[in-house]
XYZ file of C-alpha atoms in Angstrom:
560
model
C 153.421 69.695 138.683
C 156.837 68.874 137.458
C 158.085 67.969 134.026
C 161.468 66.797 132.866
C 162.924 69.121 130.353
C 165.163 67.495 127.797
C 167.782 69.455 125.972
C 167.526 69.026 122.240
C 171.224 68.148 122.035
C 170.788 65.758 125.018
C 173.729 67.265 126.931
C 171.852 67.788 130.147
C 168.567 67.099 131.839
C 166.551 69.278 134.167
C 163.893 68.557 136.641
C 162.206 71.888 137.422
C 158.991 73.095 138.772
C 156.562 74.371 136.134
C 156.944 78.134 135.691
C 156.220 80.694 133.007
C 159.921 81.197 132.280
C 161.707 79.760 129.276
C 164.388 77.099 129.839
C 167.296 77.479 127.534
C 170.105 74.941 127.224
C 173.450 76.628 127.635
C 175.083 74.033 125.472
C 172.978 74.269 122.362
C 170.942 77.344 123.032
C 167.916 75.333 121.897
C 164.343 75.777 123.143
C 163.036 72.802 124.978
C 159.437 71.687 125.038
C 157.174 73.541 127.441
C 154.615 72.486 129.960
C 151.490 71.021 128.498
C 149.394 73.329 130.673
C 151.089 76.401 129.296
C 152.707 77.300 132.569
C 156.207 76.105 131.749
C 157.613 76.728 128.307
C 160.694 75.521 126.524
C 162.788 77.097 123.823
C 162.553 74.705 120.877
C 164.737 74.876 117.766
C 163.113 76.059 114.480
C 163.767 73.613 111.698
C 163.384 74.003 107.945
C 160.315 71.797 108.077
C 158.655 74.179 110.528
C 159.469 77.123 108.284
C 158.068 75.303 105.286
C 154.846 74.456 107.103
C 154.463 78.023 108.353
C 155.079 79.457 104.910
C 152.569 77.121 103.303
C 150.001 77.997 105.966
C 150.575 81.713 105.497
C 150.439 81.354 101.722
C 147.093 79.571 102.046
C 145.824 82.301 104.382
C 146.912 84.904 101.875
C 145.223 82.922 99.110
C 141.964 82.846 101.110
C 142.191 86.605 101.569
C 142.925 87.011 97.866
C 139.885 84.825 97.048
C 137.730 86.979 99.328
C 138.902 90.143 97.589
C 138.439 88.561 94.173
C 134.863 87.558 95.109
C 134.116 91.102 96.303
C 135.558 92.405 93.047
C 133.363 90.165 90.909
C 130.148 90.450 92.963
C 130.751 94.064 94.042
C 129.379 93.054 97.441
C 131.068 93.136 100.803
C 129.811 89.696 101.839
C 128.919 86.574 99.946
C 127.218 84.687 102.772
C 125.730 85.754 106.125
C 128.600 84.183 108.054
C 131.032 86.611 106.380
C 129.604 89.433 108.492
C 126.346 88.800 110.419
C 125.864 92.492 111.231
C 125.956 93.488 107.569
C 123.693 90.553 106.702
C 121.012 91.524 109.254
C 121.132 95.176 108.232
C 120.946 94.135 104.560
C 117.747 92.140 105.168
C 116.074 95.093 106.846
C 117.144 97.595 104.222
C 116.166 95.295 101.356
C 112.705 94.870 102.900
C 112.353 98.653 103.153
C 113.541 99.156 99.568
C 111.068 96.512 98.333
C 108.159 98.215 100.103
C 109.089 101.681 98.876
C 109.569 100.344 95.341
C 106.104 98.752 95.470
C 104.590 102.059 96.550
C 106.582 104.267 94.193
C 106.810 102.103 91.072
C 103.471 100.274 91.138
C 100.816 101.500 93.579
C 101.275 105.238 93.051
C 101.315 105.072 89.209
C 98.233 102.822 89.306
C 96.446 105.249 91.641
C 97.441 108.205 89.442
C 96.057 106.489 86.353
C 92.785 105.678 88.124
C 92.432 109.284 89.313
C 93.274 110.567 85.835
C 90.560 108.436 84.177
C 88.065 109.492 86.855
C 88.892 113.167 86.494
C 88.606 113.046 82.692
C 85.169 111.416 82.929
C 84.012 113.950 85.514
C 85.212 116.817 83.340
C 83.231 115.389 80.435
C 80.171 115.153 82.689
C 80.685 118.749 83.803
C 80.945 119.889 80.195
C 77.763 118.014 79.235
C 75.795 119.566 82.114
C 77.210 122.992 81.229
C 75.952 122.496 77.674
C 72.541 121.524 79.044
C 72.426 124.724 81.089
C 73.366 126.664 77.960
C 70.515 125.062 76.007
C 68.068 125.755 78.832
C 69.183 129.375 78.962
C 68.635 129.682 75.243
C 65.233 127.990 75.447
C 64.039 130.134 78.362
C 63.993 133.349 76.313
C 60.468 132.559 75.085
C 61.075 133.692 71.477
C 62.099 130.417 69.942
C 61.202 129.546 66.420
C 60.187 126.052 65.490
C 63.566 125.431 63.873
C 65.429 126.653 66.965
C 63.243 124.559 69.222
C 63.878 121.487 67.098
C 67.653 122.051 67.274
C 67.585 122.440 71.073
C 65.410 119.335 71.346
C 67.877 117.207 69.367
C 70.828 118.611 71.294
C 69.227 117.847 74.651
C 68.433 114.305 73.505
C 72.037 113.787 72.442
C 73.403 115.246 75.657
C 71.015 113.118 77.708
C 72.202 109.956 75.940
C 75.840 110.904 76.465
C 75.648 111.580 80.210
C 75.578 108.015 81.438
C 77.836 106.694 78.689
C 80.525 108.867 80.256
C 79.888 107.055 83.533
C 80.958 103.763 81.949
C 84.588 104.914 81.870
C 86.983 102.140 82.876
C 90.627 101.752 83.829
C 92.375 98.513 82.846
C 89.007 96.773 82.465
C 87.683 98.032 85.810
C 84.739 100.440 85.836
C 85.735 103.440 87.937
C 82.324 104.678 89.167
C 80.739 101.422 90.341
C 82.389 101.041 93.750
C 83.490 97.496 94.543
C 81.566 96.142 91.527
C 84.361 97.069 89.148
C 83.349 94.266 86.768
C 79.823 95.658 86.311
C 79.143 98.635 84.064
C 77.324 101.688 85.399
C 74.603 101.467 82.743
C 73.165 98.707 80.607
C 75.348 98.377 77.521
C 72.534 96.886 75.471
C 68.792 96.374 75.651
C 68.153 93.863 78.427
C 65.266 92.015 80.015
C 65.918 91.436 83.717
C 63.392 91.853 86.504
C 64.285 94.165 89.390
C 62.240 94.994 92.468
C 63.520 98.450 93.451
C 63.038 100.347 96.702
C 63.771 104.043 96.503
C 64.368 105.896 99.766
C 63.280 109.493 99.257
C 62.555 112.585 101.293
C 59.589 114.908 100.965
C 61.764 117.184 98.788
C 61.256 114.576 96.054
C 57.643 115.743 95.720
C 57.288 118.458 93.079
C 54.556 120.040 90.963
C 53.885 119.055 87.370
C 51.949 121.317 84.985
C 49.580 119.334 82.796
C 48.229 120.902 79.623
C 45.045 119.196 78.458
C 44.956 119.561 74.668
C 41.944 117.303 74.142
C 41.915 115.828 70.657
C 43.975 118.594 69.084
C 47.019 116.431 68.390
C 44.876 113.937 66.481
C 43.742 116.613 64.039
C 45.004 116.423 60.427
C 44.017 117.492 56.912
C 41.809 114.490 56.410
C 39.682 114.682 59.557
C 39.641 118.378 60.558
C 35.984 118.778 59.534
C 34.817 115.418 60.828
C 32.144 115.220 63.513
C 34.722 114.317 66.164
C 37.081 117.171 65.322
C 34.645 119.898 64.294
C 33.634 120.489 67.896
C 37.145 121.350 69.101
C 37.296 124.807 70.665
C 39.383 126.690 73.177
C 37.076 125.886 76.104
C 38.324 122.313 75.958
C 41.905 123.413 76.579
C 43.051 123.673 80.188
C 46.169 123.744 82.326
C 46.377 122.229 85.820
C 49.095 121.577 88.384
C 49.488 118.063 89.742
C 51.619 116.915 92.691
C 53.914 114.093 91.774
C 56.873 111.950 92.782
C 59.149 111.258 89.837
C 60.782 107.844 90.192
C 64.307 107.158 89.020
C 63.055 105.134 86.047
C 60.340 105.229 83.460
C 58.945 102.350 81.413
C 58.238 100.378 84.592
C 56.296 97.136 84.859
C 52.514 97.383 84.596
C 51.814 93.674 85.083
C 53.664 90.693 86.527
C 54.471 87.417 84.787
C 50.922 86.178 85.361
C 49.412 89.313 83.834
C 48.300 90.805 87.146
C 48.731 94.554 87.673
C 51.861 95.553 89.585
C 50.986 98.243 92.109
C 53.829 100.179 93.745
C 53.688 100.706 97.487
C 54.557 103.823 99.445
C 55.728 103.505 103.044
C 56.102 106.383 105.477
C 56.112 106.976 109.227
C 53.244 108.952 110.692
C 53.407 111.415 113.573
C 52.803 108.604 116.084
C 55.823 106.701 114.797
C 53.833 103.979 113.075
C 54.640 102.726 109.581
C 51.866 103.425 107.087
C 51.501 101.928 103.608
C 49.761 103.344 100.546
C 49.088 101.204 97.490
C 48.922 103.207 94.270
C 46.241 102.886 91.605
C 47.594 102.264 88.117
C 46.657 104.357 85.097
C 48.414 104.338 81.771
C 49.669 107.470 80.060
C 47.218 107.009 77.188
C 44.310 107.229 79.666
C 45.126 110.851 80.607
C 45.986 110.030 84.256
C 46.785 113.685 84.966
C 43.139 114.714 84.581
C 40.878 114.783 87.593
C 43.287 113.437 90.229
C 41.180 113.023 93.371
C 42.244 114.467 96.697
C 42.835 111.004 98.142
C 44.298 109.456 94.995
C 47.786 108.080 94.401
C 48.032 107.245 90.718
C 50.917 105.293 89.225
C 51.876 105.921 85.595
C 54.242 103.061 84.631
C 55.216 104.496 81.235
C 56.616 107.693 82.733
C 57.571 106.366 86.187
C 55.450 108.951 88.021
C 53.278 108.836 91.114
C 50.528 111.472 91.018
C 49.324 112.616 94.425
C 45.981 114.056 95.380
C 45.862 117.071 97.691
C 45.220 115.076 100.863
C 47.917 112.516 100.140
C 50.318 115.324 99.330
C 49.604 116.950 102.696
C 50.140 113.653 104.505
C 53.532 112.978 102.891
C 54.709 116.560 103.325
C 54.202 116.200 107.079
C 56.673 113.344 107.504
C 59.590 114.449 109.641
C 62.630 112.764 111.099
C 62.633 112.293 114.853
C 66.013 113.553 116.044
C 65.773 111.517 119.257
C 66.082 108.256 117.317
C 69.352 107.376 115.635
C 68.530 104.018 114.064
C 65.546 105.110 111.964
C 64.812 108.001 109.625
C 61.141 108.813 110.141
C 61.325 111.448 107.405
C 61.969 108.805 104.767
C 59.446 107.858 102.074
C 60.013 104.393 100.621
C 58.591 103.469 97.244
C 58.847 99.907 95.964
C 58.146 99.110 92.319
C 59.258 96.728 89.571
C 60.984 97.141 86.232
C 61.988 94.432 83.762
C 62.753 96.106 80.446
C 65.986 98.095 80.270
C 67.041 100.248 77.360
C 70.645 100.777 76.422
C 72.149 103.509 78.585
C 69.787 103.149 81.575
C 71.553 103.097 84.936
C 71.808 99.780 86.749
C 69.782 100.005 89.993
C 72.231 97.971 92.091
C 74.616 100.938 92.083
C 72.020 103.192 93.738
C 69.212 101.401 95.559
C 68.258 98.453 97.680
C 66.904 96.058 95.082
C 66.466 92.429 94.113
C 67.084 91.033 90.649
C 65.413 87.877 89.346
C 66.714 86.196 86.200
C 64.851 83.952 83.768
C 65.665 80.893 85.909
C 64.182 82.467 89.025
C 67.549 83.067 90.705
C 67.437 86.081 92.988
C 70.270 88.406 93.972
C 69.822 90.968 96.729
C 71.710 94.240 96.542
C 72.322 96.851 99.239
C 69.864 95.392 101.743
C 71.700 97.314 104.480
C 70.332 100.539 102.981
C 66.919 99.653 104.402
C 68.444 99.599 107.905
C 69.944 103.038 107.463
C 73.436 101.645 106.891
C 74.685 103.181 103.672
C 77.858 101.464 102.518
C 80.330 103.868 100.987
C 82.286 101.712 98.580
C 85.567 103.579 98.668
C 88.539 102.064 96.855
C 91.845 102.946 98.482
C 95.443 102.317 97.484
C 98.387 101.796 99.848
C 100.755 104.525 98.704
C 103.109 104.795 101.666
C 103.999 103.358 105.043
C 100.640 103.165 106.870
C 99.192 105.623 104.342
C 96.294 105.131 101.929
C 94.481 107.356 99.456
C 90.999 107.052 97.965
C 90.992 106.905 94.169
C 87.345 106.423 93.183
C 84.186 108.499 93.034
C 80.924 106.568 93.248
C 78.057 106.970 90.808
C 75.623 108.294 93.404
C 77.944 111.253 93.985
C 77.887 112.545 90.428
C 75.967 110.437 87.862
C 72.511 110.934 89.308
C 69.197 109.836 87.828
C 67.792 113.338 88.085
C 70.018 114.632 85.296
C 68.484 112.377 82.689
C 64.979 112.620 84.136
C 65.134 116.421 84.109
C 66.217 116.335 80.472
C 63.367 113.913 79.680
C 60.788 116.333 81.132
C 62.135 119.231 79.084
C 62.310 117.153 75.914
C 58.735 115.944 76.444
C 57.465 119.511 76.932
C 59.359 120.723 73.857
C 58.018 117.851 71.797
C 54.485 118.778 72.866
C 55.063 122.368 71.711
C 56.487 121.149 68.401
C 53.462 118.891 67.885
C 51.092 121.794 68.564
C 53.070 124.039 66.200
C 52.805 121.346 63.534
C 49.035 121.193 64.124
C 48.821 124.969 63.886
C 50.771 124.940 60.616
C 48.362 122.318 59.274
C 45.329 124.452 60.212
C 46.845 127.582 58.676
C 47.418 125.634 55.491
C 43.822 124.409 55.568
C 42.610 127.967 56.189
C 44.219 129.141 52.973
C 42.952 126.147 51.068
C 39.325 126.691 52.198
C 39.013 130.452 51.877
C 35.766 130.144 49.913
C 34.044 127.753 52.375
C 32.633 129.767 55.281
C 31.587 126.659 57.240
C 34.986 125.082 57.121
C 36.654 128.407 57.862
C 34.553 128.773 61.002
C 35.553 125.300 62.150
C 39.209 125.964 61.393
C 39.005 129.293 63.235
C 37.748 127.595 66.411
C 40.429 124.944 66.064
C 43.095 127.612 65.605
C 41.900 129.405 68.729
C 42.164 126.145 70.626
C 45.656 125.487 69.254
C 46.811 128.982 70.126
C 45.527 128.616 73.670
C 47.178 125.215 74.003
C 50.407 126.633 72.606
C 50.311 129.433 75.161
C 49.980 126.944 78.008
C 52.546 124.549 76.500
C 55.113 127.300 75.960
C 54.578 128.556 79.507
C 55.172 125.036 80.756
C 58.204 124.687 78.501
C 59.680 127.968 79.672
C 59.056 127.078 83.321
C 60.830 123.770 82.779
C 63.729 125.535 81.076
C 64.021 127.950 83.980
C 63.710 125.143 86.506
C 66.185 123.108 84.479
C 68.797 125.846 84.796
C 68.565 125.630 88.597
C 68.384 121.832 88.636
C 71.276 121.341 86.237
C 73.309 123.927 88.133
C 72.929 121.801 91.263
C 74.094 118.732 89.370
C 76.961 120.770 87.963
C 77.931 121.775 91.500
C 77.946 118.105 92.501
C 80.099 117.289 89.490
C 82.513 120.136 90.205
C 82.757 119.015 93.830
C 83.749 115.540 92.641
C 86.320 117.079 90.296
C 87.694 119.147 93.176
C 87.913 116.089 95.420
C 89.616 114.149 92.656
C 92.076 116.994 92.060
C 92.793 117.229 95.791
C 93.575 113.516 95.901
C 95.835 113.889 92.868
C 97.718 116.744 94.531
C 98.083 114.754 97.725
C 99.284 111.770 95.714
C 101.928 113.925 93.997
C 103.273 114.988 97.392
C 103.346 111.372 98.533
C 105.089 110.399 95.301
C 107.825 112.977 95.892
C 108.310 111.737 99.436
C 108.407 108.112 98.303
C 110.981 109.037 95.671
C 113.192 110.614 98.339
C 112.727 107.644 100.641
C 113.505 105.234 97.832
C 116.717 107.113 97.084
C 117.680 107.201 100.771
C 117.034 103.510 101.367
C 118.858 102.500 98.185
C 121.823 104.633 99.240
C 121.878 103.039 102.695
C 121.522 99.604 101.136
C 124.409 100.311 98.772
C 126.629 101.628 101.553
C 125.865 98.567 103.647
C 126.273 95.888 100.966
C 128.334 97.233 98.080
C 132.089 97.023 98.185
C 134.356 99.980 97.448
C 135.770 98.745 94.152
C 138.760 101.095 94.239
C 139.741 99.999 97.729
C 139.168 96.331 96.916
C 141.293 96.643 93.768
C 144.174 98.158 95.760
C 143.965 95.458 98.430
C 143.720 92.743 95.774
C 146.785 94.056 93.991
C 148.651 94.163 97.302
C 147.572 90.615 98.108
C 148.759 89.422 94.702
C 152.203 91.015 95.225
C 152.409 89.523 98.705
C 151.418 86.144 97.365
C 154.059 86.218 94.644
C 156.740 87.326 97.131
C 155.722 84.575 99.538
C 156.016 82.004 96.757
C 159.530 83.163 95.952
C 160.623 83.069 99.616
C 159.030 79.692 100.195
C 160.706 78.338 97.070
C 164.103 79.124 98.494
C 163.257 77.661 101.895
C 161.968 74.481 100.293
C 165.373 73.960 98.632
C 167.189 73.812 101.993
C 167.006 70.775 104.286
C 168.947 69.556 107.401
C 171.178 67.522 105.156
C 172.689 70.728 103.810
C 174.286 71.249 107.274
C 175.684 67.731 107.767
């Protein structure tokens, strides 16, 4: 390729091959135009116009740089848009995502989990204190030397403690009940007297069968000042007083249904697996508490007492149920399980809701049914654990479920002791009445003889009743101690989770600080450095304006 090179002063003309060398006119020492391909260059003359354009361009470049520094100064950020520095922008997105996650864990999830654990632990400590007080009252009552006044005080205290147990279980955090698993909108116990039909299936083991001492007092408790010498009461004597042991299964609830909506008796059923692996069913016979169901229980009888929620077992039936045993070779069925299905419609304030414990079905007034925990009947117990995300791929359980600590046996054990104490108090009141009558009828030998026989009967009944009471107190100490151990275990687990959460909180705090520092180093501008550069840019800009002002005043005409 060849190109004609024209001298700017037009004194001579060249025709040269394109090279990388510069062609300079000897006459005017001016730079000629170069090759369009960049191979051959010319030495062109710099005019005032070129200088002006260059200065204006450089001033604008400096102004852009000054604007960039000014923006960094005002925003305190290195970049204002991703195109300013894509590497910083990508790193900023990742770090901001990490900071957001850590902030969620540290500022929201962990405090919420701590509050939940704190409410749970406080409630469990209250439960532990209540059970401890119950043990203390049982220890006091087991000494056997209680006066009527002392017995009355213990009775009232146990009643109060029994009422308080399950109220503690209704503790809530931010409107969510903490002991009811996933049903955080449903209280643990009924908050008011309620009518709602439940068909309940309890799954028990043979350890649920215990022995109940029944003291037959005859008509003693009906005796008073007006009828003590009547024909019905005059025949009372100590031979009519007896004490027998009865095998029983104590259900979770008392005051159960005796009849259905049509007035037909409701008979609970007992299911168990025999030695051959077959399912057997026993239908109980109903007797009310006012019919003395504890007397004369036949060997083959299973008697249901709806008022007390008890199943009384005859000797043969007891032997049959005590022989049930789980077959270790089967994993899908527990052959050692005894299932009892019964119904209950009337609920007093403070009674535990069955859906938190058993497989059951509720039926409202409109006939709508709701099934709860049906998987329990297949051996699949659902542990409703509530967990919080408190770290990267890390969760912690915050709840304790009602079946771990607030058990039916606590209240039922207290009910048995209260009932036995009340029986002793009633007998002591009858004895006091007879002693008063004895003084009032000192001159009547006939009446005194009747009163004497009645007093002998009362004393015998009191002996049996106090023995039963003391045995229940002693058994209550062991039973309540077991419940206390369960409560303390829950407190320990809750405390362990709190300690673990504190460690996680410290780590999240450190991670939050680290990520925020990295985020700041990546995004935030060094204000001191930016201020220095901005000041330098401003000085450069002002100097450039002054120099350009002088250049702008000079044109080619000044040289003509």
